[in-house]
Coordinates of C-alpha atoms in Angstrom, one line a residue:
Chain A
M532 CA -9.1 -23.2 6.1
G533 CA -6.4 -21.8 3.7
N534 CA -8.4 -23.2 0.9
E535 CA -11.6 -21.5 2.0
K536 CA -9.7 -18.1 2.1
Q537 CA -8.6 -18.6 -1.5
V538 CA -12.1 -19.3 -2.6
L539 CA -13.2 -15.9 -1.3
E540 CA -10.5 -13.9 -3.1
I541 CA -11.1 -12.1 -6.4
P542 CA -8.3 -11.5 -9.0
Y543 CA -6.2 -8.3 -8.9
G544 CA -8.0 -5.4 -10.7
T545 CA -11.5 -6.8 -10.5
R546 CA -14.4 -5.8 -8.2
D547 CA -17.9 -6.7 -7.1
Y548 CA -20.7 -4.2 -7.4
L549 CA -22.9 -4.7 -4.4
P550 CA -26.6 -3.6 -4.2
G551 CA -26.5 0.2 -4.2
E552 CA -23.3 0.4 -6.2
A553 CA -24.7 -1.7 -8.9
T554 CA -27.9 0.4 -8.9
G555 CA -25.9 3.6 -9.4
K556 CA -23.9 2.0 -12.3
R557 CA -27.1 0.7 -13.9
A558 CA -28.9 4.0 -13.6
I559 CA -26.1 5.8 -15.5
E560 CA -25.9 3.1 -18.1
T561 CA -29.7 3.3 -18.6
Q562 CA -29.6 7.1 -19.0
L563 CA -26.7 6.8 -21.5
A564 CA -28.3 4.0 -23.5
R565 CA -31.5 6.1 -23.8
L566 CA -29.5 9.2 -24.8
F567 CA -27.5 7.4 -27.5
A568 CA -30.8 6.0 -28.9
L569 CA -32.4 9.5 -28.9
W570 CA -29.5 10.7 -31.0
G571 CA -30.0 7.9 -33.5
Y572 CA -27.1 5.6 -32.5
D573 CA -27.7 1.9 -32.6
E574 CA -26.2 -0.3 -29.9
V575 CA -23.8 -3.1 -30.9
V576 CA -22.5 -5.9 -28.7
T577 CA -19.3 -7.7 -29.6
P578 CA -17.5 -10.7 -28.0
T579 CA -15.4 -10.2 -24.9
I580 CA -12.6 -12.2 -26.5
E581 CA -11.2 -11.5 -29.9
Y582 CA -8.1 -12.8 -31.7
L583 CA -5.0 -11.0 -30.6
D584 CA -4.2 -10.2 -34.2
T585 CA -7.5 -8.3 -34.5
L586 CA -6.9 -6.2 -31.5
T587 CA -3.3 -5.4 -32.4
M588 CA -4.1 -4.7 -36.1
D589 CA -3.0 -1.1 -36.0
S590 CA 0.3 -2.3 -34.5
G591 CA 3.2 -0.2 -33.4
R592 CA 1.2 1.0 -30.5
G593 CA 2.9 -1.4 -28.1
L594 CA -0.5 -2.7 -27.0
S595 CA 0.3 -6.3 -26.4
P596 CA 1.7 -6.1 -22.9
Q597 CA -1.6 -4.4 -21.7
L598 CA -3.8 -7.3 -22.9
F599 CA -5.1 -10.3 -21.1
K600 CA -4.2 -13.2 -23.3
L601 CA -5.3 -16.8 -23.6
F602 CA -5.2 -19.6 -26.2
D603 CA -8.0 -21.3 -28.1
K604 CA -8.1 -25.1 -28.7
G605 CA -6.1 -24.6 -32.0
G606 CA -3.4 -22.7 -30.2
R607 CA -4.3 -19.3 -31.6
T608 CA -3.8 -16.4 -29.2
L609 CA -6.9 -14.7 -28.0
A610 CA -7.2 -11.6 -25.9
L611 CA -9.8 -9.8 -23.9
R612 CA -10.9 -6.6 -25.6
H613 CA -9.0 -3.5 -24.2
E614 CA -11.4 -1.0 -25.8
M615 CA -14.4 -1.1 -28.1
T616 CA -13.3 0.9 -31.1
T617 CA -11.2 -1.9 -32.7
P618 CA -14.0 -4.6 -32.3
I619 CA -16.5 -2.2 -33.8
A620 CA -14.1 -1.4 -36.7
R621 CA -13.9 -5.2 -37.3
V622 CA -17.7 -5.5 -37.4
V623 CA -18.0 -2.5 -39.8
G624 CA -15.3 -4.0 -42.0
S625 CA -17.0 -7.4 -42.1
R626 CA -20.7 -7.8 -41.4
L627 CA -21.7 -4.2 -41.8
K628 CA -19.6 -3.5 -44.9
D629 CA -22.6 -3.0 -47.1
A630 CA -24.6 -0.9 -44.6
P631 CA -25.4 2.6 -45.8
L632 CA -23.1 5.3 -44.4
P633 CA -22.8 7.1 -42.1
L634 CA -23.2 4.5 -39.5
K635 CA -23.9 5.5 -36.0
L636 CA -23.1 2.9 -33.4
S637 CA -23.0 2.9 -29.6
Y638 CA -21.9 0.5 -26.9
I639 CA -21.8 0.1 -23.1
S640 CA -19.4 -2.7 -22.3
S641 CA -16.7 -3.9 -20.0
V642 CA -13.1 -3.7 -21.3
F643 CA -9.9 -5.2 -19.8
R644 CA -6.3 -4.0 -19.4
S645 CA -3.7 -5.8 -17.4
E646 CA -1.9 -2.6 -16.4
Q647 CA -1.8 -1.5 -12.8
S648 CA -5.1 -0.2 -11.6
Q649 CA -5.6 3.5 -11.6
M650 CA -8.2 5.7 -9.9
G651 CA -11.6 4.7 -11.2
R652 CA -10.0 2.2 -13.4
Q653 CA -9.6 -1.4 -12.4
C654 CA -8.2 -4.0 -14.9
E655 CA -11.8 -4.7 -15.8
F656 CA -13.7 -1.4 -16.3
Y657 CA -16.8 -0.1 -18.0
Q658 CA -17.0 2.2 -21.0
A659 CA -19.9 3.8 -22.8
G660 CA -19.3 5.5 -26.1
V661 CA -20.2 6.0 -29.8
E662 CA -18.5 5.7 -33.1
L663 CA -19.7 7.8 -36.1
I664 CA -18.4 6.1 -39.2
G665 CA -18.4 7.3 -42.8
S666 CA -18.2 11.1 -42.4
A667 CA -15.1 13.3 -42.5
S668 CA -17.1 16.5 -41.8
A669 CA -16.8 19.0 -39.0
A670 CA -20.5 18.3 -38.4
A671 CA -19.6 14.7 -37.4
D672 CA -16.9 15.9 -35.0
A673 CA -19.2 18.4 -33.5
E674 CA -22.0 15.8 -33.1
V675 CA -19.7 13.4 -31.2
L676 CA -18.4 16.2 -29.0
A677 CA -21.9 17.5 -28.2
L678 CA -23.1 14.0 -27.5
S679 CA -20.2 13.4 -25.1
I680 CA -21.0 16.6 -23.2
Q681 CA -24.7 15.7 -23.1
S682 CA -23.7 12.2 -21.7
L683 CA -21.9 13.8 -18.8
L684 CA -24.7 16.2 -18.1
R685 CA -27.2 13.4 -18.3
S686 CA -25.1 11.4 -15.8
G687 CA -25.6 14.3 -13.4
L688 CA -22.3 16.1 -13.6
K689 CA -22.5 19.9 -13.8
K690 CA -19.0 21.2 -13.9
F691 CA -16.4 19.8 -16.3
Q692 CA -14.1 21.0 -19.0
V693 CA -13.5 19.7 -22.5
C694 CA -10.1 20.3 -23.9
L695 CA -10.2 20.3 -27.7
G696 CA -7.2 19.9 -29.9
Q697 CA -6.3 18.8 -33.5
V698 CA -3.3 16.5 -34.1
E699 CA -2.9 17.7 -37.7
F700 CA -2.1 21.2 -36.4
A701 CA 1.1 20.1 -34.5
A702 CA 2.0 17.7 -37.3
G703 CA 1.6 20.5 -39.9
I704 CA 3.7 22.9 -37.9
M705 CA 6.5 20.3 -37.7
E706 CA 6.2 19.8 -41.5
Q707 CA 6.3 23.5 -42.4
Y708 CA 9.8 23.7 -40.8
R709 CA 10.9 20.7 -42.9
I710 CA 12.0 18.8 -39.8
S711 CA 13.3 15.3 -40.6
E712 CA 11.1 12.3 -40.0
D713 CA 13.3 11.1 -37.2
D714 CA 13.3 14.4 -35.4
Q715 CA 9.5 14.7 -35.9
Q716 CA 9.2 11.3 -34.2
T717 CA 11.3 12.4 -31.3
L718 CA 9.1 15.6 -30.8
K719 CA 5.9 13.6 -31.2
D720 CA 7.0 10.9 -28.7
A721 CA 7.9 13.7 -26.2
L722 CA 4.4 15.3 -26.6
E723 CA 2.6 12.0 -26.3
Q724 CA 4.5 11.2 -23.1
H725 CA 3.7 14.7 -21.7
D726 CA 7.5 15.3 -21.4
L727 CA 7.9 18.9 -22.2
V728 CA 11.5 18.9 -20.9
A729 CA 12.5 16.4 -23.6
Y730 CA 10.4 18.3 -26.2
D731 CA 12.2 21.6 -25.5
A732 CA 15.6 19.8 -25.4
A733 CA 14.9 18.2 -28.8
I734 CA 14.0 21.6 -30.3
D735 CA 17.2 23.1 -29.0
E736 CA 19.1 20.5 -31.1
L737 CA 17.2 21.3 -34.4
P738 CA 19.0 23.2 -37.1
L739 CA 16.4 26.0 -37.2
A740 CA 16.2 29.7 -36.9
A741 CA 15.4 31.1 -33.4
A742 CA 11.9 32.3 -34.5
A743 CA 11.0 28.8 -35.7
K744 CA 12.2 27.3 -32.4
K745 CA 10.2 29.8 -30.5
N746 CA 7.0 28.9 -32.4
L747 CA 7.6 25.2 -31.9
R748 CA 8.0 25.7 -28.2
Q749 CA 4.6 27.3 -28.0
L750 CA 2.8 24.2 -29.3
P751 CA 2.2 22.4 -26.0
V752 CA 1.0 25.6 -24.3
L753 CA -1.5 26.9 -26.9
S754 CA -4.4 26.7 -24.5
G755 CA -7.4 28.9 -23.9
G756 CA -10.6 30.4 -25.5
E757 CA -11.2 31.4 -29.0
E758 CA -8.3 33.8 -29.0
V759 CA -6.0 30.8 -29.1
L760 CA -7.2 30.0 -32.6
T761 CA -6.3 33.5 -33.8
K762 CA -2.9 33.1 -32.2
A763 CA -2.5 29.6 -33.8
Y764 CA -3.4 30.9 -37.3
G765 CA -0.4 33.3 -36.8
L766 CA 1.9 30.3 -36.4
A767 CA 0.4 28.1 -39.2
L768 CA 2.3 28.7 -42.4
G769 CA 1.3 25.5 -44.2
E770 CA -1.9 24.1 -45.6
K771 CA -2.1 21.2 -43.2
S772 CA -2.1 23.2 -40.0
R773 CA -4.5 25.8 -41.4
R774 CA -7.0 23.2 -42.4
A775 CA -6.7 21.7 -38.9
L776 CA -7.6 25.1 -37.5
D777 CA -10.5 25.6 -40.0
N778 CA -11.9 22.3 -38.8
L779 CA -11.7 23.4 -35.2
S780 CA -13.4 26.7 -35.8
A781 CA -16.2 25.0 -37.8
V782 CA -16.6 22.5 -34.9
Y783 CA -16.7 25.3 -32.4
R784 CA -19.4 27.2 -34.3
L785 CA -21.6 24.1 -34.4
L786 CA -21.0 23.5 -30.7
A787 CA -22.4 27.0 -30.1
A788 CA -25.5 25.9 -32.0
Y789 CA -25.8 22.9 -29.7
G790 CA -25.5 25.3 -26.8
V791 CA -22.5 23.5 -25.2
E792 CA -19.6 25.7 -26.3
R793 CA -19.1 27.0 -22.7
F794 CA -17.7 23.6 -21.7
V795 CA -15.0 23.7 -24.4
R796 CA -11.5 25.1 -24.2
F797 CA -9.0 24.9 -27.1
D798 CA -5.7 23.0 -26.3
L799 CA -3.5 22.5 -29.3
G800 CA -0.9 20.7 -27.2
L801 CA -3.4 17.9 -26.6
I802 CA -2.3 15.0 -28.7
R803 CA -3.3 11.7 -27.1
D804 CA -1.7 9.5 -29.9
F805 CA -0.2 10.7 -33.2
S806 CA -0.3 7.3 -34.8
Y807 CA -3.9 6.6 -34.1
Y808 CA -5.8 10.0 -34.3
T809 CA -5.9 11.9 -37.5
G810 CA -8.0 15.0 -36.7
M811 CA -9.7 16.6 -33.7
V812 CA -9.0 15.0 -30.3
F813 CA -10.5 15.8 -27.0
E814 CA -10.4 14.9 -23.3
V815 CA -12.8 15.8 -20.5
Y816 CA -11.7 16.7 -17.0
T817 CA -13.4 17.5 -13.8
A818 CA -12.1 18.9 -10.5
G819 CA -11.2 16.3 -7.8
L820 CA -10.4 13.5 -10.3
G821 CA -6.8 13.3 -11.4
F822 CA -7.6 11.4 -14.6
P823 CA -9.7 12.2 -17.6
L824 CA -13.4 11.3 -17.5
A825 CA -13.8 10.8 -21.2
G826 CA -11.9 11.2 -24.4
G827 CA -12.1 10.7 -28.1
G828 CA -11.3 12.0 -31.5
R829 CA -11.1 11.3 -35.3
Y830 CA -9.4 8.2 -36.5
D831 CA -9.6 8.1 -40.3
H832 CA -7.0 5.4 -41.0
M833 CA -8.0 2.7 -38.6
L834 CA -10.9 1.2 -40.6
S835 CA -8.7 0.6 -43.7
D836 CA -6.9 -2.0 -41.6
F837 CA -10.2 -3.9 -41.7
G838 CA -10.7 -3.4 -45.5
C839 CA -13.1 -0.5 -45.2
A840 CA -11.3 2.7 -45.9
C841 CA -13.6 5.3 -44.4
P842 CA -13.3 8.2 -42.0
A843 CA -14.6 7.8 -38.4
T844 CA -14.9 9.8 -35.2
G845 CA -16.0 8.8 -31.7
F846 CA -15.7 9.0 -27.9
A847 CA -15.6 6.8 -24.8
L848 CA -16.3 7.7 -21.2
G849 CA -15.3 5.7 -18.1
I850 CA -18.4 4.8 -16.2
E851 CA -16.6 4.2 -12.9
R852 CA -14.8 7.6 -13.2
V853 CA -18.1 9.4 -13.7
L854 CA -19.5 7.6 -10.6
L855 CA -16.4 8.6 -8.7
A856 CA -16.6 12.2 -9.8
L857 CA -20.3 12.3 -8.8
E858 CA -19.5 11.0 -5.4
R859 CA -16.5 13.4 -4.9
Q860 CA -18.6 16.4 -6.0
G861 CA -21.3 15.4 -3.5
I862 CA -23.9 14.8 -6.2
G863 CA -24.2 11.0 -5.8
A864 CA -25.3 8.5 -8.3
P865 CA -29.0 8.3 -9.0
A866 CA -30.4 5.8 -6.5
Q867 CA -33.4 3.4 -6.9
A868 CA -36.2 4.5 -4.6
K869 CA -37.7 1.7 -2.4
D870 CA -41.4 2.5 -2.1
V871 CA -43.6 0.0 -0.3
F872 CA -43.1 -3.1 1.8
V873 CA -46.2 -5.4 1.7
A874 CA -46.7 -7.7 4.6
Y875 CA -49.7 -9.7 5.8
A876 CA -51.2 -11.9 8.5
A877 CA -51.9 -15.6 8.0
G878 CA -54.6 -16.2 5.5
K879 CA -54.2 -12.9 3.7
E880 CA -51.6 -14.2 1.2
A881 CA -53.8 -13.9 -2.0
E882 CA -54.9 -10.4 -1.1
A883 CA -51.3 -9.4 -0.4
V884 CA -50.1 -10.7 -3.8
N885 CA -52.9 -8.7 -5.5
R886 CA -51.9 -5.6 -3.6
A887 CA -48.3 -5.9 -4.5
S888 CA -49.2 -6.5 -8.2
S889 CA -51.3 -3.4 -8.4
L890 CA -48.7 -1.3 -6.7
R891 CA -46.1 -2.5 -9.2
S892 CA -48.4 -1.8 -12.1
E893 CA -48.6 1.8 -10.8
G894 CA -44.8 1.9 -11.1
K895 CA -44.1 1.6 -7.4
V896 CA -41.2 -0.5 -6.2
A897 CA -43.0 -3.0 -3.9
E898 CA -41.5 -6.0 -2.0
L899 CA -43.8 -8.7 -0.8
A900 CA -43.0 -10.5 2.4
L901 CA -42.5 -14.2 2.0
M902 CA -44.4 -15.3 5.0
P903 CA -47.2 -14.1 7.4
M904 CA -46.0 -11.9 10.2
T905 CA -47.2 -9.6 12.9
K906 CA -47.7 -5.9 12.2
E907 CA -44.8 -5.1 14.6
D908 CA -42.4 -7.5 12.7
A909 CA -43.6 -6.0 9.5
A910 CA -42.7 -2.4 10.6
A911 CA -39.3 -3.6 11.7
A912 CA -38.7 -5.3 8.4
Q913 CA -39.8 -2.2 6.5
R914 CA -37.3 0.0 8.4
E915 CA -34.5 -2.6 8.0
K916 CA -34.9 -2.9 4.3
G917 CA -35.3 0.9 3.8
Y918 CA -38.8 1.0 2.4
A919 CA -40.6 4.4 2.5
A920 CA -44.0 2.9 3.4
L921 CA -45.6 -0.2 4.8
V922 CA -48.8 -1.8 3.6
Y923 CA -50.1 -4.4 6.2
L924 CA -53.0 -6.7 5.4
G925 CA -54.3 -7.9 8.8
Chain B
M874 CA -8.7 16.3 2.0
Q875 CA -8.9 13.6 -0.6
T876 CA -8.0 15.6 -3.7
S877 CA -6.7 19.0 -4.4
D878 CA -9.2 21.8 -4.1
S879 CA -9.8 23.8 -7.2
E880 CA -9.1 27.1 -5.4
Y881 CA -5.7 26.1 -4.1
L882 CA -2.5 25.0 -5.9
T883 CA -1.1 21.9 -4.1
V884 CA 2.7 21.4 -4.4
A885 CA 4.4 18.1 -3.4
L886 CA 8.0 18.5 -2.3
P887 CA 10.3 15.6 -1.5
K888 CA 12.1 15.2 1.8
G889 CA 15.9 15.2 1.7
K890 CA 18.4 17.0 -0.5
L891 CA 15.9 18.4 -3.1
F892 CA 13.7 19.9 -0.4
G893 CA 15.7 23.0 0.5
L894 CA 16.6 23.8 -3.1
S895 CA 13.0 23.5 -4.2
A896 CA 11.7 25.6 -1.3
D897 CA 14.3 28.3 -2.1
L898 CA 13.3 28.3 -5.7
F899 CA 9.6 28.6 -5.0
Q900 CA 10.4 31.4 -2.5
K901 CA 12.1 33.4 -5.3
I902 CA 8.8 33.5 -7.3
G903 CA 6.8 34.5 -4.2
Y904 CA 5.5 31.0 -3.3
T905 CA 6.3 30.1 0.3
A906 CA 4.5 29.3 3.5
E907 CA 5.3 29.9 7.1
G908 CA 7.0 27.0 8.8
L909 CA 7.8 25.2 5.5
S910 CA 10.5 22.7 6.4
D911 CA 11.1 19.0 5.8
K912 CA 11.6 18.7 9.6
S913 CA 8.1 20.0 10.2
R914 CA 5.7 17.6 11.9
K915 CA 2.9 19.2 9.9
L916 CA 2.3 17.3 6.8
I917 CA 0.4 20.1 5.0
I918 CA 1.5 23.7 5.1
T919 CA -0.8 26.3 3.7
N920 CA -0.4 29.9 2.6
E921 CA -4.0 31.2 2.7
E922 CA -3.1 34.5 1.1
K923 CA -1.4 33.0 -2.0
K924 CA -3.8 30.0 -2.0
I925 CA -0.9 27.6 -2.1
R926 CA -0.5 24.4 -0.1
F927 CA 2.7 22.4 0.3
I928 CA 2.8 18.6 1.0
V929 CA 6.1 17.2 2.2
S930 CA 6.4 13.6 1.3
K931 CA 8.9 10.8 0.9
T932 CA 10.8 11.2 -2.3
A933 CA 9.5 8.1 -4.1
D934 CA 5.9 9.0 -3.3
V935 CA 5.9 12.4 -5.0
P936 CA 5.1 11.0 -8.5
T937 CA 2.2 9.1 -7.0
Y938 CA 0.7 12.1 -5.3
V939 CA 0.9 14.0 -8.5
E940 CA -0.4 11.2 -10.8
Y941 CA -3.5 10.8 -8.6
G942 CA -4.1 14.6 -8.5
A943 CA -3.7 14.7 -4.7
A944 CA -1.0 17.3 -5.5
D945 CA -1.3 19.5 -8.6
I946 CA 2.4 19.8 -9.1
G947 CA 5.6 18.4 -7.6
V948 CA 9.4 18.5 -7.7
I949 CA 11.2 15.2 -8.2
G950 CA 14.5 13.8 -9.6
K951 CA 14.4 12.5 -13.1
D952 CA 15.8 9.2 -11.9
V953 CA 12.9 8.6 -9.4
L954 CA 10.3 9.9 -12.0
M955 CA 11.5 7.6 -14.7
E956 CA 11.6 4.6 -12.3
S957 CA 8.0 5.3 -11.2
Q958 CA 6.6 5.1 -14.7
K959 CA 3.8 7.5 -13.8
D960 CA 1.9 9.4 -16.4
V961 CA 2.4 13.1 -15.4
Y962 CA 3.4 16.2 -17.3
E963 CA 7.1 17.0 -17.1
L964 CA 7.2 20.8 -17.3
L965 CA 10.6 22.1 -16.4
D966 CA 14.2 21.0 -15.8
L967 CA 15.1 22.8 -12.6
G968 CA 18.8 22.1 -13.1
F969 CA 19.7 21.3 -9.5
G970 CA 20.1 17.9 -7.8
K971 CA 22.4 16.9 -10.7
C972 CA 23.6 13.3 -10.7
H973 CA 23.9 10.4 -13.1
L974 CA 22.8 6.8 -13.1
M975 CA 25.4 4.2 -13.8
M976 CA 26.5 0.6 -13.4
A977 CA 29.4 -0.1 -11.1
V978 CA 31.2 -3.3 -10.0
H979 CA 33.6 -4.3 -7.3
R980 CA 37.1 -3.3 -8.5
P981 CA 38.9 -6.5 -7.4
D982 CA 36.5 -8.7 -9.4
K983 CA 36.1 -6.5 -12.4
R984 CA 35.5 -8.4 -15.7
P985 CA 36.9 -7.2 -19.1
T986 CA 33.7 -6.1 -20.8
L987 CA 30.1 -5.2 -20.0
M988 CA 28.9 -8.3 -21.8
D989 CA 30.8 -10.5 -19.3
Y990 CA 28.1 -9.4 -16.8
A991 CA 25.2 -11.0 -18.8
H992 CA 23.1 -13.3 -16.6
T993 CA 24.6 -12.0 -13.4
R994 CA 22.9 -10.3 -10.5
V995 CA 22.5 -6.6 -10.2
A996 CA 21.4 -4.8 -7.1
T997 CA 19.5 -1.6 -7.5
K998 CA 16.8 0.9 -6.3
F999 CA 15.9 1.4 -10.0
P1000 CA 14.9 -2.0 -11.4
H1001 CA 12.8 -0.5 -14.3
I1002 CA 15.6 1.8 -15.6
A1003 CA 18.2 -1.0 -15.1
E1004 CA 16.1 -3.5 -17.0
Q1005 CA 15.6 -1.0 -19.9
F1006 CA 19.3 -0.3 -20.1
F1007 CA 20.3 -4.0 -20.1
N1008 CA 17.5 -4.9 -22.6
E1009 CA 18.9 -2.3 -25.0
H1010 CA 22.2 -4.1 -24.7
G1011 CA 20.6 -7.5 -25.3
M1012 CA 21.5 -8.6 -21.8
Q1013 CA 19.3 -10.7 -19.5
M1014 CA 20.0 -9.9 -15.8
E1015 CA 18.7 -11.0 -12.4
Y1016 CA 17.4 -7.9 -10.6
I1017 CA 17.7 -7.5 -6.8
K1018 CA 15.6 -4.6 -5.5
L1019 CA 17.2 -2.9 -2.6
N1020 CA 16.0 0.3 -0.8
G1021 CA 19.3 1.8 0.4
S1022 CA 23.1 1.2 0.7
I1023 CA 23.2 -0.4 -2.7
E1024 CA 27.0 -0.3 -2.7
L1025 CA 27.0 -3.1 -0.2
G1026 CA 25.7 -5.6 -2.8
P1027 CA 28.9 -6.6 -4.5
I1028 CA 31.0 -6.3 -1.4
V1029 CA 29.1 -8.9 0.5
G1030 CA 28.5 -11.1 -2.5
L1031 CA 24.8 -10.3 -2.9
S1032 CA 25.3 -9.2 -6.5
E1033 CA 28.0 -8.9 -9.1
S1034 CA 27.1 -5.3 -9.9
I1035 CA 24.9 -2.3 -8.9
V1036 CA 22.9 0.3 -10.8
D1037 CA 22.7 3.5 -8.8
I1038 CA 22.9 7.3 -8.9
V1039 CA 26.3 9.0 -8.4
E1040 CA 26.9 12.6 -7.6
T1041 CA 30.6 12.9 -6.8
G1042 CA 31.8 9.3 -6.9
T1043 CA 33.2 9.5 -3.3
T1044 CA 31.0 6.6 -2.1
L1045 CA 32.0 4.5 -5.0
R1046 CA 35.7 5.0 -4.3
E1047 CA 35.4 4.5 -0.6
N1048 CA 33.8 1.1 -1.2
D1049 CA 36.3 0.1 -3.9
L1050 CA 33.6 0.2 -6.6
E1051 CA 34.2 1.3 -10.2
E1052 CA 31.8 2.7 -12.8
I1053 CA 31.8 0.6 -15.9
A1054 CA 28.7 1.9 -17.8
Y1055 CA 27.0 5.3 -17.9
I1056 CA 23.2 5.1 -18.1
M1057 CA 21.6 8.6 -17.9
D1058 CA 21.9 12.1 -16.4
A1059 CA 19.3 13.2 -13.9
T1060 CA 18.2 16.6 -12.5
A1061 CA 15.2 17.8 -10.6
R1062 CA 12.0 18.2 -12.6
L1063 CA 8.8 20.2 -12.1
I1064 CA 5.9 17.8 -12.8
A1065 CA 2.1 18.3 -13.0
N1066 CA -0.9 16.2 -12.8
R1067 CA -2.5 15.6 -16.2
V1068 CA -5.9 17.1 -15.2
S1069 CA -4.5 19.9 -13.0
F1070 CA -2.3 21.1 -15.9
K1071 CA -5.5 21.6 -17.9
L1072 CA -7.9 22.8 -15.3
K1073 CA -5.4 25.2 -13.7
F1074 CA -3.5 25.9 -16.8
D1075 CA -3.2 29.7 -16.5
R1076 CA -1.8 29.5 -13.0
I1077 CA 0.6 26.6 -13.6
H1078 CA 1.8 28.0 -16.9
Q1079 CA 2.5 31.4 -15.3
M1080 CA 4.4 29.6 -12.5
V1081 CA 6.5 27.7 -15.1
E1082 CA 7.4 30.9 -16.9
D1083 CA 8.3 32.6 -13.6
L1084 CA 10.5 29.7 -12.6
R1085 CA 12.1 29.6 -16.0
Q1086 CA 13.0 33.3 -15.7
V1087 CA 14.6 32.8 -12.3
L1088 CA 16.6 29.8 -13.6
E1089 CA 17.8 31.7 -16.7
S1090 CA 18.9 34.7 -14.7
E1091 CA 20.8 32.5 -12.3
E1092 CA 22.6 30.9 -15.2
Q1093 CA 23.9 34.1 -16.4

């Protein structure tokens, strides 16, 4: 008995998608796959397991504890992929290294993290996203952002907000005040951890003029519409932070051309990860979901770890989170219609098969009964299975 | 109510000693609600006019409500926040609820140095913080998670030491315990959900500035 119970359990952080749930997930994946293809992105599929060394290449990110690990026959450590950007970088650095740039790649895959489950994120969860490799231009950043917005719209979401930042802006501001490397690291760690108390306390300790400290304190709260850029130009004394702002205004102008700028708000305190991102970064939020729906940014150094030094930008969205947001906002995931139940009396099997086939060729969802039945039983079966109509061949 | 409404600002306050101080502080910036008390049987108290809603919850649950976005903002001690390891914005040090985390041992059995406690048992409500502290000292310990009356541990022989918060030190003295290592200071913090801080930025930012002003004027 105890044994039987164990057989029915599933591991922590995993889930089954039952009929209905799986339909909603598949419908969104189909929409996204179609959308990515329309924008000229080619899908890639990479192995679920990779060498641990490959996934932790851009080390120092303390990734290892998050990964599910196992050993191969030779004793090398393997890990389940925790995201898709690193495996794609490996592919680009090896088998696609002679492909003409820019490369536009997309994926829809499960990824794995052994951390505690969050809302809309189990240990195994599904991501869809793109990587645009080989261009450092604002046009590439804008394309990735516009495509992420279109992805959410195509999924059925209507209200969401994109917060757009640029990590080089904050880094440039810290450099312009000649803050020591160690102190910069302290400030960056505090920003990454969303700890504004530690950030303010670290600024208090710096040997800087009051005006400089005041400017630094503003960094995490530079948030709003286009006026924020003007304000930020006022703080930026160095080339680096000015270039970051130039990049953002160019991206914003292009987003207006795409007609999606209304979804975007500037947020120069948005950092995500200083050691990974090298340019624009963004996250997408929606009401009723305490976690970001999607996120992305520019990562120009990562591919050089795989022997292909070229700039790149991309985004990923959480499919379960989109499904959860649709449900919470009362929109619901696209459902598969069930059109016709085809049933028949004894001796009418061949006719019924033909009928079902012709309905299907018209694009109707048609289920064929597996044995002869009375018309009454057929009507009951139609209701039970949720078909809109009944065809009975008597 | 599954999640916080976009029109309302939902504030999670912890029961116990931080409750009264937090409620007073919010009142000073004009945020209050009729019947707001940690003795109230109502779990959600709303001020319709100000569009603010208070949730009164168990202390250790405040970071969870905020991380999930069931509350937009919350007040919580730095000790509990750090132990919870939740990803939330930490916006403001509210200054009150001051205490510190430390390691204490039973005075009669005191050993000469901290290192003499390596590989011993430590009773605590804060296993994550304790583990981080001992790791930094290169010490492996056996952690025993307790939920209250931590001081009892060494006295009844459950553990060789404790890691706990101390305000005045009276409880330690009364139980013949002695602090042998300081770990960190803790005060109450204003925290915000990652998404709420972005979607309700203007309102939360204004609240932080108002609170900061009140705190600074009280300091002077």
